[in-house]
């Protein structure tokens, strides 16, 4: 089956001054793909996600979102970001707004809906993550898992075509990761295209259509989970995946 | 009995200046709020040019005594625009307060975690939208305790407008004192009024602060 890719990266580089972080990353993501991105700390995984939604644009290389080259000069970056949802490790919920307010603010301010429409859609999104009964709670009154689910609902409200997750469960207590991963799995089953930085290997095996292993600013190897876990071609891939999988078995995983 | 009667009559006269004091304070605080927030935004988010404009305003105004600013507005600017003593006095206090409020709001803007801006941009807000509907509302809440302190300072500084003849509490107190030759009663009454006003202000702002406290 060949379709038009939803996201295409071509030789993406990113430097911060002298530090060369991404050294030529090329990647193609099809609609409904769930790509799990793994790699050692400091390898540039977060940087790659922030390049994709142009929070910090690449210093070189090109990115296409559907048929549009979003790295081209003159592109309205705010409009691009509307189509790319992002979920952060430390939630970043708006502290002065309730759960409902967090989802609504983008609908009224960015999508220019009226209050009523925004309210209805926001409640629908909160329902999707199972938090309707927490709608009027402020972030400080929510558990970590609930905060992250509100953050997912906030991103979904913008009706994104792709969702990026940057270690969505690593700031959570182990007993709270399940509820977040469940929501993400559900999203995957509904056909959302996702790119997830995560070391939750159980989730990767269950949900990922592809695993991408990055190290030192390059993509070392990519492939379907079975191949990556059981028959990786690259020695480094095997070592790394073995290490984090055994961490998880010992209950020390993220 | 006599003293009490005396105090009451005195209060009755001075209290007519109460509303003027309140209005001078309110106008000064609002003007100061607008200038303070604008210059704080310029200093935190502006380009080099706006940052410098804001810094010059803040440094110059804070270096000059408020009374001098009042005189400049009343005797110099009022030559060209029709400024009542009331307006000249309140605006001058407002400009002065704006410089101090700018420091308060700058600190508050910088205290809002960077992730708030990032998350706002990530849902497609422009920088201006993100500042206006995410960062600034949080900064204003963070600024409330320091702002309340500034409000009581402005309330007390409002006495300074008496130098251009605005009949606020202090000016009236002086008039009574001169007429009755009983400064103790006159200034005692003024003291009671200011004490009451300050207590009311802090009570009210304390309530606002509790109501809008940011839970981090
Ligand atoms: N704004 C920045 N300025 C300078 N250097 C940066 C910046 N952001 C990231 N870096 C550097 O880029 C490198 C990659 O960082 P990045 O956060 O992308 O790694 P990561 O793979 O997400 O790591 P982790 O697993 O620890 O989250 C690091 O060496 C980091 O110091
Ligand atoms: Mg990271």
Short mmCIF file of C-alpha atoms and ligand atoms in Angstrom, two decimals:
data_model
loop_
_atom_site.label_atom_id
_atom_site.label_comp_id
_atom_site.label_asym_id
_atom_site.label_seq_id
_atom_site.Cartn_x
_atom_site.Cartn_y
_atom_site.Cartn_z
CA UNK A 1 0.00 0.00 0.00
CA UNK A 2 1.45 3.36 -0.92
CA UNK A 3 -0.06 6.61 0.21
CA UNK A 4 1.25 10.13 0.32
CA UNK A 5 3.36 10.59 3.43
CA UNK A 6 1.94 12.85 6.13
CA UNK A 7 5.36 13.98 7.28
CA UNK A 8 8.67 13.89 5.44
CA UNK A 9 12.04 15.01 6.73
CA UNK A 10 14.92 15.43 4.35
CA UNK A 11 18.44 15.77 5.68
CA UNK A 12 17.45 17.85 8.70
CA UNK A 13 20.27 19.51 10.62
CA UNK A 14 20.08 21.53 13.81
CA UNK A 15 22.86 23.44 15.50
CA UNK A 16 22.85 25.62 18.58
CA UNK A 17 25.81 27.88 17.97
CA UNK A 18 28.80 25.54 17.90
CA UNK A 19 26.83 22.48 19.05
CA UNK A 20 25.78 20.36 16.11
CA UNK A 21 22.85 18.31 17.47
CA UNK A 22 21.01 16.87 14.46
CA UNK A 23 23.41 15.80 11.73
CA UNK A 24 21.18 14.93 8.81
CA UNK A 25 17.95 13.20 9.75
CA UNK A 26 15.68 11.86 7.01
CA UNK A 27 12.42 10.20 7.88
CA UNK A 28 9.10 9.51 6.22
CA UNK A 29 5.89 8.99 8.17
CA UNK A 30 2.72 7.63 6.61
CA UNK A 31 -0.78 8.43 7.82
CA UNK A 32 -1.78 6.24 10.80
CA UNK A 33 1.86 5.43 11.58
CA UNK A 34 2.82 5.26 15.22
CA UNK A 35 6.55 5.86 15.35
CA UNK A 36 8.33 5.33 18.63
CA UNK A 37 11.62 7.21 18.79
CA UNK A 38 14.27 5.88 21.17
CA UNK A 39 17.88 6.71 21.87
CA UNK A 40 20.33 7.67 24.60
CA UNK A 41 19.99 10.93 26.51
CA UNK A 42 21.29 14.00 24.68
CA UNK A 43 20.94 12.38 21.28
CA UNK A 44 18.58 15.02 19.91
CA UNK A 45 15.16 13.36 20.20
CA UNK A 46 13.48 16.39 21.78
CA UNK A 47 15.34 18.65 19.38
CA UNK A 48 13.97 16.64 16.46
CA UNK A 49 10.36 17.01 17.67
CA UNK A 50 10.86 20.75 18.20
CA UNK A 51 12.23 21.02 14.67
CA UNK A 52 9.20 19.26 13.25
CA UNK A 53 6.68 21.65 14.76
CA UNK A 54 9.02 24.59 14.13
CA UNK A 55 9.29 25.56 17.80
CA UNK A 56 12.97 25.71 16.90
CA UNK A 57 13.25 25.35 13.13
CA UNK A 58 16.03 23.29 11.51
CA UNK A 59 19.20 25.10 10.55
CA UNK A 60 19.35 23.07 7.34
CA UNK A 61 17.18 20.56 5.50
CA UNK A 62 13.53 20.41 4.57
CA UNK A 63 10.32 19.21 6.19
CA UNK A 64 7.00 18.55 4.46
CA UNK A 65 3.71 18.29 6.28
CA UNK A 66 1.33 16.66 3.86
CA UNK A 67 1.88 18.52 0.59
CA UNK A 68 3.29 21.69 2.15
CA UNK A 69 6.98 22.36 2.67
CA UNK A 70 6.81 23.92 6.13
CA UNK A 71 10.48 24.91 6.20
CA UNK A 72 10.03 27.10 3.11
CA UNK A 73 10.43 30.83 3.69
CA UNK A 74 7.20 32.75 4.20
CA UNK A 75 5.24 29.85 5.68
CA UNK A 76 2.83 30.84 8.46
CA UNK A 77 4.39 28.87 11.31
CA UNK A 78 1.45 29.40 13.68
CA UNK A 79 -0.87 27.74 11.17
CA UNK A 80 1.57 24.83 10.81
CA UNK A 81 1.70 24.30 14.57
CA UNK A 82 -2.08 24.11 14.69
CA UNK A 83 -1.87 20.97 12.57
CA UNK A 84 0.83 19.39 14.75
CA UNK A 85 -0.18 18.56 18.32
CA UNK A 86 2.54 18.38 20.94
CA UNK A 87 2.57 16.81 24.39
CA UNK A 88 5.42 17.57 26.75
CA UNK A 89 7.18 15.60 29.44
CA UNK A 90 6.24 18.10 32.15
CA UNK A 91 2.68 18.71 30.88
CA UNK A 92 2.93 22.52 30.67
CA UNK A 93 -0.74 22.98 31.46
CA UNK A 94 -1.76 26.63 31.72
CA UNK A 95 -1.76 27.12 35.49
CA UNK A 96 -4.35 29.91 35.59
CA UNK A 97 -6.98 27.90 33.70
CA UNK A 98 -9.09 24.90 34.65
CA UNK A 99 -8.87 21.63 32.74
CA UNK A 100 -11.77 22.85 30.62
CA UNK A 101 -10.15 26.28 30.18
CA UNK A 102 -6.92 24.64 29.05
CA UNK A 103 -8.75 22.88 26.23
CA UNK A 104 -11.02 25.83 25.40
CA UNK A 105 -8.44 28.59 25.14
CA UNK A 106 -7.00 27.30 21.87
CA UNK A 107 -10.48 26.79 20.46
CA UNK A 108 -11.61 30.35 21.18
CA UNK A 109 -8.33 32.18 20.59
CA UNK A 110 -6.81 30.18 17.73
CA UNK A 111 -9.69 28.38 16.06
CA UNK A 112 -11.93 31.42 16.72
CA UNK A 113 -14.91 29.35 17.86
CA UNK A 114 -17.60 30.99 19.92
CA UNK A 115 -17.92 30.10 23.61
CA UNK A 116 -20.68 27.56 23.12
CA UNK A 117 -18.99 25.64 20.30
CA UNK A 118 -15.69 25.70 22.17
CA UNK A 119 -17.32 24.45 25.36
CA UNK A 120 -19.04 21.56 23.59
CA UNK A 121 -15.93 20.45 21.74
CA UNK A 122 -13.72 20.84 24.82
CA UNK A 123 -16.06 18.64 26.85
CA UNK A 124 -15.94 16.07 24.05
CA UNK A 125 -12.14 16.07 24.11
CA UNK A 126 -12.11 15.75 27.89
CA UNK A 127 -14.48 12.84 27.53
CA UNK A 128 -12.05 11.21 25.10
CA UNK A 129 -9.40 11.19 27.81
CA UNK A 130 -11.89 10.27 30.52
CA UNK A 131 -11.79 13.52 32.48
CA UNK A 132 -15.19 15.14 32.10
CA UNK A 133 -15.67 14.99 35.86
CA UNK A 134 -12.46 16.99 36.37
CA UNK A 135 -13.39 19.76 33.93
CA UNK A 136 -13.46 22.53 36.54
CA UNK A 137 -10.30 21.45 38.37
CA UNK A 138 -7.16 23.56 38.17
CA UNK A 139 -3.91 21.83 37.19
CA UNK A 140 -2.68 21.98 40.80
CA UNK A 141 -5.70 19.89 41.79
CA UNK A 142 -4.97 17.10 39.29
CA UNK A 143 -2.67 14.09 39.53
CA UNK A 144 0.23 13.83 37.09
CA UNK A 145 -1.60 11.30 34.95
CA UNK A 146 -4.69 13.49 34.83
CA UNK A 147 -2.59 16.53 33.92
CA UNK A 148 -1.03 14.67 31.02
CA UNK A 149 -4.44 13.52 29.80
CA UNK A 150 -5.70 17.13 29.89
CA UNK A 151 -2.61 18.11 27.90
CA UNK A 152 -3.51 15.46 25.32
CA UNK A 153 -7.10 16.74 25.17
CA UNK A 154 -5.78 20.29 24.73
CA UNK A 155 -3.69 19.18 21.75
CA UNK A 156 -6.53 17.11 20.26
CA UNK A 157 -8.85 20.11 20.41
CA UNK A 158 -6.85 21.79 17.68
CA UNK A 159 -7.73 18.87 15.38
CA UNK A 160 -4.08 18.03 14.61
CA UNK A 161 -3.05 15.84 11.71
CA UNK A 162 -0.01 14.54 13.58
CA UNK A 163 0.68 14.27 17.31
CA UNK A 164 4.16 14.52 18.80
CA UNK A 165 4.80 13.17 22.30
CA UNK A 166 8.05 13.97 24.11
CA UNK A 167 8.48 11.42 26.90
CA UNK A 168 4.86 11.81 28.00
CA UNK A 169 5.15 9.41 30.94
CA UNK A 170 8.66 9.92 32.26
CA UNK A 171 7.64 12.58 34.80
CA UNK A 172 4.92 10.30 36.19
CA UNK A 173 4.90 7.92 39.12
CA UNK A 174 4.99 4.37 37.75
CA UNK A 175 1.39 3.65 38.81
CA UNK A 176 0.15 6.62 36.75
CA UNK A 177 1.80 5.83 33.43
CA UNK A 178 -0.83 3.23 32.50
CA UNK A 179 -3.74 5.65 32.17
CA UNK A 180 -1.75 7.92 29.83
CA UNK A 181 -0.44 5.07 27.69
CA UNK A 182 -3.97 3.72 27.42
CA UNK A 183 -5.24 7.03 26.03
CA UNK A 184 -2.37 7.06 23.55
CA UNK A 185 -3.03 3.48 22.48
CA UNK A 186 -6.68 4.39 21.97
CA UNK A 187 -5.61 7.33 19.79
CA UNK A 188 -3.41 5.04 17.74
CA UNK A 189 -6.28 2.66 17.20
CA UNK A 190 -8.47 5.55 16.05
CA UNK A 191 -5.89 6.16 13.33
CA UNK A 192 -4.03 9.19 14.71
CA UNK A 193 -0.56 9.57 13.25
CA UNK A 194 1.86 9.81 16.14
CA UNK A 195 5.53 10.24 16.83
CA UNK A 196 6.41 9.27 20.38
CA UNK A 197 9.69 9.66 22.21
CA UNK A 198 9.42 7.04 24.91
CA UNK A 199 11.30 4.27 26.59
CA UNK A 200 8.11 2.37 27.43
CA UNK A 201 9.04 -0.76 25.54
CA UNK A 202 5.80 -2.57 26.34
CA UNK A 203 3.88 0.28 24.73
CA UNK A 204 6.25 0.28 21.77
CA UNK A 205 5.70 -3.43 21.14
CA UNK A 206 1.92 -3.16 21.44
CA UNK A 207 1.27 0.09 19.61
CA UNK A 208 4.19 1.11 17.42
CA UNK A 209 4.14 0.45 13.72
CA UNK A 210 7.80 1.46 13.59
CA UNK A 211 10.66 1.99 15.97
CA UNK A 212 13.35 4.53 15.19
CA UNK A 213 16.66 4.35 17.03
CA UNK A 214 18.64 7.59 17.15
CA UNK A 215 22.12 8.17 18.43
CA UNK A 216 24.52 11.10 18.22
CA UNK A 217 22.26 13.14 15.95
CA UNK A 218 21.69 10.38 13.39
CA UNK A 219 19.04 7.76 12.82
CA UNK A 220 20.95 4.53 13.29
CA UNK A 221 18.23 2.06 12.40
CA UNK A 222 14.49 1.88 11.95
CA UNK A 223 12.02 -0.92 11.44
CA UNK A 224 8.91 -2.66 12.73
CA UNK A 225 9.00 -3.58 16.46
CA UNK A 226 9.48 -7.31 15.90
CA UNK A 227 12.52 -6.79 13.77
CA UNK A 228 13.99 -4.08 15.99
CA UNK A 229 13.56 -6.07 19.19
CA UNK A 230 14.30 -9.54 17.94
CA UNK A 231 16.59 -9.17 14.96
CA UNK A 232 18.17 -5.72 14.81
CA UNK A 233 20.80 -5.29 12.14
CA UNK A 234 22.90 -2.85 14.07
CA UNK A 235 24.91 -3.85 17.12
CA UNK A 236 24.23 -0.52 18.89
CA UNK A 237 20.48 -0.92 18.39
CA UNK A 238 20.57 -4.35 19.99
CA UNK A 239 22.64 -3.18 22.95
CA UNK A 240 20.43 -0.16 23.59
CA UNK A 241 17.09 -1.92 23.27
CA UNK A 242 18.34 -4.77 25.44
CA UNK A 243 19.42 -2.33 28.09
CA UNK A 244 16.15 -0.40 28.34
CA UNK A 245 14.04 -3.56 28.04
CA UNK A 246 15.87 -5.16 30.96
CA UNK A 247 15.52 -1.97 32.98
CA UNK A 248 11.82 -2.21 32.47
CA UNK A 249 11.70 -5.87 33.47
CA UNK A 250 13.39 -4.94 36.73
CA UNK A 251 10.70 -2.36 37.30
CA UNK A 252 13.17 0.49 36.98
CA UNK A 253 11.96 1.74 33.65
CA UNK A 254 10.40 5.14 33.12
CA UNK B 1 -16.70 66.06 75.18
CA UNK B 2 -15.36 69.23 73.67
CA UNK B 3 -12.47 67.40 72.09
CA UNK B 4 -14.76 64.78 70.65
CA UNK B 5 -17.11 67.43 69.26
CA UNK B 6 -14.13 69.25 67.85
CA UNK B 7 -12.75 66.12 66.26
CA UNK B 8 -16.10 65.35 64.64
CA UNK B 9 -16.46 68.81 63.12
CA UNK B 10 -12.90 68.65 61.91
CA UNK B 11 -13.45 65.22 60.42
CA UNK B 12 -16.57 66.44 58.71
CA UNK B 13 -14.60 69.12 56.94
CA UNK B 14 -11.58 67.00 56.09
CA UNK B 15 -13.64 64.09 54.90
CA UNK B 16 -14.76 66.12 51.89
CA UNK B 17 -11.19 65.61 50.69
CA UNK B 18 -11.47 61.88 51.10
CA UNK B 19 -12.97 61.26 47.67
CA UNK B 20 -10.37 63.44 46.07
CA UNK B 21 -7.64 61.43 47.73
CA UNK B 22 -9.33 58.23 46.60
CA UNK B 23 -9.68 59.45 43.03
CA UNK B 24 -6.12 60.76 42.82
CA UNK B 25 -4.95 57.34 44.00
CA UNK B 26 -7.17 55.40 41.64
CA UNK B 27 -6.23 57.47 38.58
CA UNK B 28 -2.53 57.26 39.48
CA UNK B 29 -2.73 53.51 39.97
CA UNK B 30 -4.53 52.92 36.69
CA UNK B 31 -2.15 55.14 34.74
CA UNK B 32 0.73 53.44 36.51
CA UNK B 33 -0.70 50.02 35.71
CA UNK B 34 -0.96 50.77 32.01
CA UNK B 35 2.54 52.28 31.84
CA UNK B 36 3.97 49.61 34.11
CA UNK B 37 2.60 46.68 32.12
CA UNK B 38 3.50 48.23 28.76
CA UNK B 39 7.06 49.03 29.71
CA UNK B 40 7.50 45.64 31.38
CA UNK B 41 6.33 43.95 28.15
CA UNK B 42 8.70 46.15 26.16
CA UNK B 43 11.60 45.19 28.42
CA UNK B 44 10.91 41.46 28.37
CA UNK B 45 9.68 40.94 24.81
CA UNK B 46 10.66 44.08 22.92
CA UNK B 47 13.51 44.50 20.47
CA UNK B 48 16.58 46.52 21.37
CA UNK B 49 14.91 49.83 20.60
CA UNK B 50 11.82 49.30 22.77
CA UNK B 51 13.90 47.81 25.55
CA UNK B 52 15.95 50.98 25.62
CA UNK B 53 12.93 53.27 25.56
CA UNK B 54 11.48 51.38 28.52
CA UNK B 55 14.74 51.39 30.44
CA UNK B 56 15.22 55.13 29.99
CA UNK B 57 11.67 55.78 31.23
CA UNK B 58 12.15 53.59 34.25
CA UNK B 59 15.58 54.94 35.19
CA UNK B 60 14.78 58.63 34.66
CA UNK B 61 11.43 58.62 36.43
CA UNK B 62 12.75 56.76 39.42
CA UNK B 63 15.66 59.18 39.73
CA UNK B 64 13.45 62.28 39.95
CA UNK B 65 11.39 63.23 43.03
CA UNK B 66 7.67 62.85 42.40
CA UNK B 67 7.03 66.47 43.41
CA UNK B 68 9.32 67.61 40.62
CA UNK B 69 7.30 65.55 38.13
CA UNK B 70 4.11 67.10 39.46
CA UNK B 71 5.56 70.61 39.03
CA UNK B 72 6.75 69.83 35.53
CA UNK B 73 3.30 68.65 34.52
CA UNK B 74 1.52 71.52 36.24
CA UNK B 75 3.77 74.46 35.38
CA UNK B 76 5.35 73.34 32.10
CA UNK B 77 3.05 70.94 30.29
CA UNK B 78 -0.09 72.72 31.47
CA UNK B 79 1.14 75.75 29.50
CA UNK B 80 0.28 73.86 26.33
CA UNK B 81 -2.54 71.51 27.30
CA UNK B 82 -5.35 72.33 29.63
CA UNK B 83 -4.52 70.29 32.72
CA UNK B 84 -6.40 70.80 35.96
CA UNK B 85 -4.34 70.54 39.15
CA UNK B 86 -6.18 67.30 39.82
CA UNK B 87 -5.17 65.80 36.47
CA UNK B 88 -1.62 67.13 36.55
CA UNK B 89 -1.15 65.69 40.03
CA UNK B 90 -2.69 62.30 39.36
CA UNK B 91 -0.94 61.83 36.02
CA UNK B 92 2.40 62.73 37.54
CA UNK B 93 1.86 60.22 40.32
CA UNK B 94 0.81 57.69 37.69
CA UNK B 95 3.96 58.17 35.59
CA UNK B 96 6.06 57.80 38.70
CA UNK B 97 4.21 54.71 39.87
CA UNK B 98 4.45 53.25 36.35
CA UNK B 99 8.21 53.12 36.65
CA UNK B 100 8.00 51.17 39.89
CA UNK B 101 5.18 48.96 38.61
CA UNK B 102 7.28 48.22 35.54
CA UNK B 103 9.86 46.60 37.80
CA UNK B 104 7.16 44.56 39.52
CA UNK B 105 5.63 43.30 36.26
CA UNK B 106 8.97 42.63 34.65
CA UNK B 107 9.87 40.30 37.50
CA UNK B 108 6.45 38.66 37.31
CA UNK B 109 6.67 38.11 33.53
CA UNK B 110 10.08 36.51 33.95
CA UNK B 111 8.77 34.30 36.76
CA UNK B 112 6.22 32.62 34.48
CA UNK B 113 7.86 29.32 33.47
CA UNK B 114 9.11 29.21 29.87
CA UNK B 115 7.06 26.05 29.24
CA UNK B 116 3.87 28.14 29.34
CA UNK B 117 4.97 30.13 26.30
CA UNK B 118 6.15 26.96 24.53
CA UNK B 119 2.84 25.19 25.15
CA UNK B 120 0.89 28.22 23.92
CA UNK B 121 2.94 28.41 20.73
CA UNK B 122 2.55 24.65 20.26
CA UNK B 123 -1.24 24.97 19.94
CA UNK B 124 -0.77 27.56 17.23
CA UNK B 125 -0.91 30.83 19.16
CA UNK B 126 1.13 33.70 17.80
CA UNK B 127 3.62 35.26 20.19
CA UNK B 128 1.28 38.18 20.87
CA UNK B 129 -1.67 35.87 21.53
CA UNK B 130 0.46 33.73 23.84
CA UNK B 131 1.61 36.77 25.81
CA UNK B 132 -1.86 38.24 26.00
CA UNK B 133 -3.90 35.19 26.96
CA UNK B 134 -1.39 32.91 28.72
CA UNK B 135 1.69 34.66 30.08
CA UNK B 136 0.27 38.05 31.10
CA UNK B 137 -2.73 36.70 33.07
CA UNK B 138 -0.35 34.56 35.10
CA UNK B 139 2.15 37.38 35.55
CA UNK B 140 -0.58 39.72 36.82
CA UNK B 141 -1.54 37.17 39.47
CA UNK B 142 2.09 36.65 40.47
CA UNK B 143 2.50 40.44 40.73
CA UNK B 144 -0.45 40.97 43.06
CA UNK B 145 1.35 40.97 46.44
CA UNK B 146 4.01 43.44 45.30
CA UNK B 147 1.39 45.49 43.47
CA UNK B 148 -0.70 45.76 46.64
CA UNK B 149 2.31 47.16 48.41
CA UNK B 150 2.78 49.71 45.62
CA UNK B 151 -0.91 50.65 45.91
CA UNK B 152 -0.55 51.65 49.55
CA UNK B 153 2.59 53.63 48.71
CA UNK B 154 0.69 55.53 46.00
CA UNK B 155 -2.16 56.16 48.42
CA UNK B 156 0.29 57.83 50.79
CA UNK B 157 2.09 59.64 47.96
CA UNK B 158 -1.24 61.12 46.90
CA UNK B 159 -0.65 63.71 49.63
CA UNK B 160 2.00 65.21 47.34
CA UNK B 161 -0.59 66.67 44.97
CA UNK B 162 -1.39 69.24 47.64
CA UNK B 163 1.61 71.22 46.36
CA UNK B 164 -0.45 72.29 43.35
CA UNK B 165 -3.51 73.05 45.45
CA UNK B 166 -5.66 69.94 45.02
CA UNK B 167 -8.01 69.96 48.03
CA UNK B 168 -7.35 66.40 49.15
CA UNK B 169 -7.17 65.25 52.76
CA UNK B 170 -3.84 66.78 53.69
CA UNK B 171 -4.57 70.18 52.17
CA UNK B 172 -7.88 70.40 54.00
CA UNK B 173 -6.18 69.31 57.19
CA UNK B 174 -3.76 72.19 56.89
CA UNK B 175 -6.60 74.61 56.33
CA UNK B 176 -8.42 73.43 59.44
CA UNK B 177 -5.27 73.45 61.48
CA UNK B 178 -4.50 77.03 60.43
CA UNK B 179 -8.01 78.20 61.14
CA UNK B 180 -8.64 76.48 64.48
CA UNK B 181 -5.09 76.51 65.73
CA UNK B 182 -5.56 72.94 66.89
CA UNK B 183 -3.03 70.98 64.85
CA UNK B 184 -3.28 67.99 67.16
CA UNK B 185 -6.95 67.45 66.37
CA UNK B 186 -6.60 68.24 62.68
CA UNK B 187 -3.66 65.98 62.00
CA UNK B 188 -5.05 63.35 64.33
CA UNK B 189 -8.18 63.24 62.18
CA UNK B 190 -6.09 63.02 59.00
CA UNK B 191 -4.09 60.20 60.48
CA UNK B 192 -7.26 58.28 61.30
CA UNK B 193 -8.54 58.72 57.74
CA UNK B 194 -5.31 57.50 56.14
CA UNK B 195 -5.15 54.61 58.54
CA UNK B 196 -8.70 53.62 57.60
CA UNK B 197 -8.01 53.96 53.88
CA UNK B 198 -4.84 51.92 54.02
CA UNK B 199 -6.50 49.17 56.02
CA UNK B 200 -9.41 49.03 53.59
CA UNK B 201 -7.05 48.89 50.62
CA UNK B 202 -4.94 46.08 52.06
CA UNK B 203 -8.03 44.13 53.09
CA UNK B 204 -9.50 44.44 49.62
CA UNK B 205 -6.27 43.54 47.82
CA UNK B 206 -5.75 40.63 50.20
CA UNK B 207 -9.14 39.33 49.17
CA UNK B 208 -8.32 39.75 45.46
CA UNK B 209 -5.03 37.98 46.02
CA UNK B 210 -6.67 34.98 47.69
CA UNK B 211 -9.35 34.86 45.03
CA UNK B 212 -6.90 34.79 42.11
CA UNK B 213 -3.93 33.04 43.67
CA UNK B 214 -2.03 30.88 41.19
CA UNK B 215 -1.55 27.35 42.38
CA UNK B 216 1.65 26.05 40.91
N1 LIG C 1 18.25 25.48 23.19
C1 LIG C 1 19.41 24.78 23.20
N2 LIG C 1 20.59 25.45 23.21
C2 LIG C 1 21.76 24.76 23.23
N3 LIG C 1 21.87 23.43 23.22
C3 LIG C 1 20.74 22.71 23.21
C4 LIG C 1 19.45 23.35 23.21
N4 LIG C 1 18.50 22.38 23.21
C5 LIG C 1 19.17 21.22 23.20
N5 LIG C 1 20.51 21.40 23.22
C6 LIG C 1 21.53 20.35 23.21
O1 LIG C 1 21.20 19.43 22.22
C7 LIG C 1 21.53 18.11 22.62
C8 LIG C 1 20.33 17.20 22.43
O2 LIG C 1 19.30 17.58 23.32
P1 LIG C 1 17.87 16.90 23.31
O3 LIG C 1 17.12 17.50 24.42
O4 LIG C 1 17.29 16.97 21.95
O5 LIG C 1 18.25 15.39 23.64
P2 LIG C 1 17.26 14.18 23.94
O6 LIG C 1 17.61 13.11 22.99
O7 LIG C 1 15.86 14.65 23.95
O8 LIG C 1 17.73 13.76 25.39
P3 LIG C 1 16.86 13.28 26.65
O9 LIG C 1 16.62 11.81 26.46
O10 LIG C 1 17.76 13.55 27.80
O11 LIG C 1 15.60 14.08 26.67
C9 LIG C 1 21.99 18.19 24.06
O12 LIG C 1 23.39 18.12 24.08
C10 LIG C 1 21.54 19.56 24.51
O13 LIG C 1 22.42 20.10 25.42
MG1 LIG C 2 14.37 14.93 25.44
#
